[in-house]
């Protein structure tokens, strides 16, 4: 977060700045491991009620779509249809998210 703030304030030389998408991709596994397991268990239980139905997700600040594979692989019950809308204000991240979606298709 501090790096992104420093980038926005332009107090860090351009040559020191990280590209956002590769940075988020590099830390994605650690982020997913740090999710609260009780919350994930409860979410999985709640979503189980939607088996065979449509689940609509609005992901504000979706970044690199780190949560989408988790939803598809572990949380959305079999037979449910996922309607996912990712929103982010960062064009670089949206471009990387689009490329990631194309690889998932």
CSV table of C-alpha atoms in Angstrom, one decimal:
chain,number,residue,atom,x,y,z
A,1,UNK,CA,0.0,0.0,0.0
A,2,UNK,CA,2.8,2.4,0.9
A,3,UNK,CA,4.4,1.8,-2.5
A,4,UNK,CA,1.2,2.6,-4.3
A,5,UNK,CA,0.7,5.8,-2.2
A,6,UNK,CA,4.3,6.8,-2.9
A,7,UNK,CA,3.7,6.2,-6.6
A,8,UNK,CA,0.6,8.4,-6.5
A,9,UNK,CA,2.5,11.2,-4.7
A,10,UNK,CA,5.4,10.7,-7.1
A,11,UNK,CA,8.0,10.8,-4.2
A,12,UNK,CA,9.7,7.6,-5.5
A,13,UNK,CA,11.8,7.7,-8.6
A,14,UNK,CA,10.1,6.1,-11.6
A,15,UNK,CA,12.9,3.5,-11.8
A,16,UNK,CA,12.1,2.3,-8.3
A,17,UNK,CA,8.3,1.8,-8.9
A,18,UNK,CA,6.8,-1.6,-9.2
A,19,UNK,CA,4.4,-2.6,-11.9
A,20,UNK,CA,1.2,-3.2,-10.0
A,21,UNK,CA,0.0,-6.4,-11.7
A,22,UNK,CA,3.2,-8.4,-11.3
A,23,UNK,CA,3.4,-7.2,-7.7
A,24,UNK,CA,-0.1,-8.4,-6.9
A,25,UNK,CA,0.5,-11.7,-8.7
A,26,UNK,CA,3.7,-12.3,-6.7
A,27,UNK,CA,1.9,-11.8,-3.4
A,28,UNK,CA,-1.4,-13.5,-4.3
A,29,UNK,CA,-0.7,-16.9,-2.8
A,30,UNK,CA,0.3,-15.3,0.5
A,31,UNK,CA,-2.8,-13.1,0.5
A,32,UNK,CA,-5.0,-16.1,-0.1
A,33,UNK,CA,-3.3,-18.1,2.7
A,34,UNK,CA,-4.0,-15.3,5.1
A,35,UNK,CA,-7.7,-15.2,4.6
A,36,UNK,CA,-9.7,-16.0,7.7
A,37,UNK,CA,-10.7,-19.7,7.5
A,38,UNK,CA,-13.8,-19.2,9.7
A,39,UNK,CA,-15.0,-16.6,7.3
A,40,UNK,CA,-14.3,-18.7,4.3
A,41,UNK,CA,-16.1,-21.7,5.9
A,42,UNK,CA,-19.1,-19.5,6.6
A,43,UNK,CA,-19.2,-18.1,3.1
A,44,UNK,CA,-19.0,-21.5,1.6
A,45,UNK,CA,-22.0,-22.6,3.8
A,46,UNK,CA,-24.0,-19.6,2.8
A,47,UNK,CA,-23.3,-20.0,-0.9
A,48,UNK,CA,-24.2,-23.7,-0.8
A,49,UNK,CA,-27.8,-22.5,-0.6
A,50,UNK,CA,-27.5,-21.2,-4.2
A,51,UNK,CA,-26.7,-24.6,-5.8
A,52,UNK,CA,-28.3,-24.5,-9.2
A,53,UNK,CA,-28.9,-20.8,-9.1
A,54,UNK,CA,-27.1,-17.7,-10.2
A,55,UNK,CA,-24.7,-16.0,-7.8
A,56,UNK,CA,-23.9,-12.4,-8.5
A,57,UNK,CA,-20.6,-10.9,-7.3
A,58,UNK,CA,-19.6,-7.2,-7.5
A,59,UNK,CA,-15.8,-7.0,-6.7
A,60,UNK,CA,-14.9,-3.4,-6.0
A,61,UNK,CA,-11.2,-2.9,-6.3
A,62,UNK,CA,-10.8,-6.2,-8.1
A,63,UNK,CA,-7.2,-5.5,-9.0
A,64,UNK,CA,-5.7,-8.6,-10.6
A,65,UNK,CA,-8.8,-10.7,-9.9
A,66,UNK,CA,-7.2,-12.6,-7.1
A,67,UNK,CA,-10.5,-13.6,-5.6
A,68,UNK,CA,-12.0,-15.0,-8.8
A,69,UNK,CA,-10.1,-18.3,-8.8
A,70,UNK,CA,-11.0,-18.8,-5.1
A,71,UNK,CA,-14.7,-18.2,-5.9
A,72,UNK,CA,-14.6,-20.6,-8.9
A,73,UNK,CA,-12.6,-23.4,-7.3
A,74,UNK,CA,-13.6,-23.4,-3.7
A,75,UNK,CA,-16.7,-21.3,-2.9
A,76,UNK,CA,-19.3,-21.5,-5.6
A,77,UNK,CA,-21.2,-24.7,-5.3
A,78,UNK,CA,-21.5,-27.2,-8.1
A,79,UNK,CA,-24.3,-26.3,-10.5
A,80,UNK,CA,-24.4,-22.6,-9.6
A,81,UNK,CA,-23.8,-20.0,-12.2
A,82,UNK,CA,-21.4,-17.2,-11.3
A,83,UNK,CA,-22.0,-13.7,-12.6
A,84,UNK,CA,-18.9,-11.8,-11.7
A,85,UNK,CA,-18.3,-8.0,-12.2
A,86,UNK,CA,-14.9,-6.7,-11.3
A,87,UNK,CA,-14.4,-3.0,-11.0
A,88,UNK,CA,-11.1,-1.1,-10.4
A,89,UNK,CA,-10.0,2.5,-11.0
A,90,UNK,CA,-6.6,1.4,-12.2
A,91,UNK,CA,-6.4,0.9,-15.9
A,92,UNK,CA,-3.1,-1.1,-15.7
A,93,UNK,CA,-4.8,-3.6,-13.4
A,94,UNK,CA,-7.9,-3.8,-15.5
A,95,UNK,CA,-5.7,-4.7,-18.5
A,96,UNK,CA,-3.9,-7.4,-16.6
A,97,UNK,CA,-7.3,-8.7,-15.3
A,98,UNK,CA,-8.6,-8.9,-18.8
A,99,UNK,CA,-5.5,-10.9,-19.9
A,100,UNK,CA,-6.0,-13.2,-16.9
A,101,UNK,CA,-9.6,-13.8,-17.8
A,102,UNK,CA,-8.6,-14.7,-21.4
A,103,UNK,CA,-6.2,-17.3,-20.0
A,104,UNK,CA,-8.9,-18.8,-17.8
A,105,UNK,CA,-11.4,-19.2,-20.6
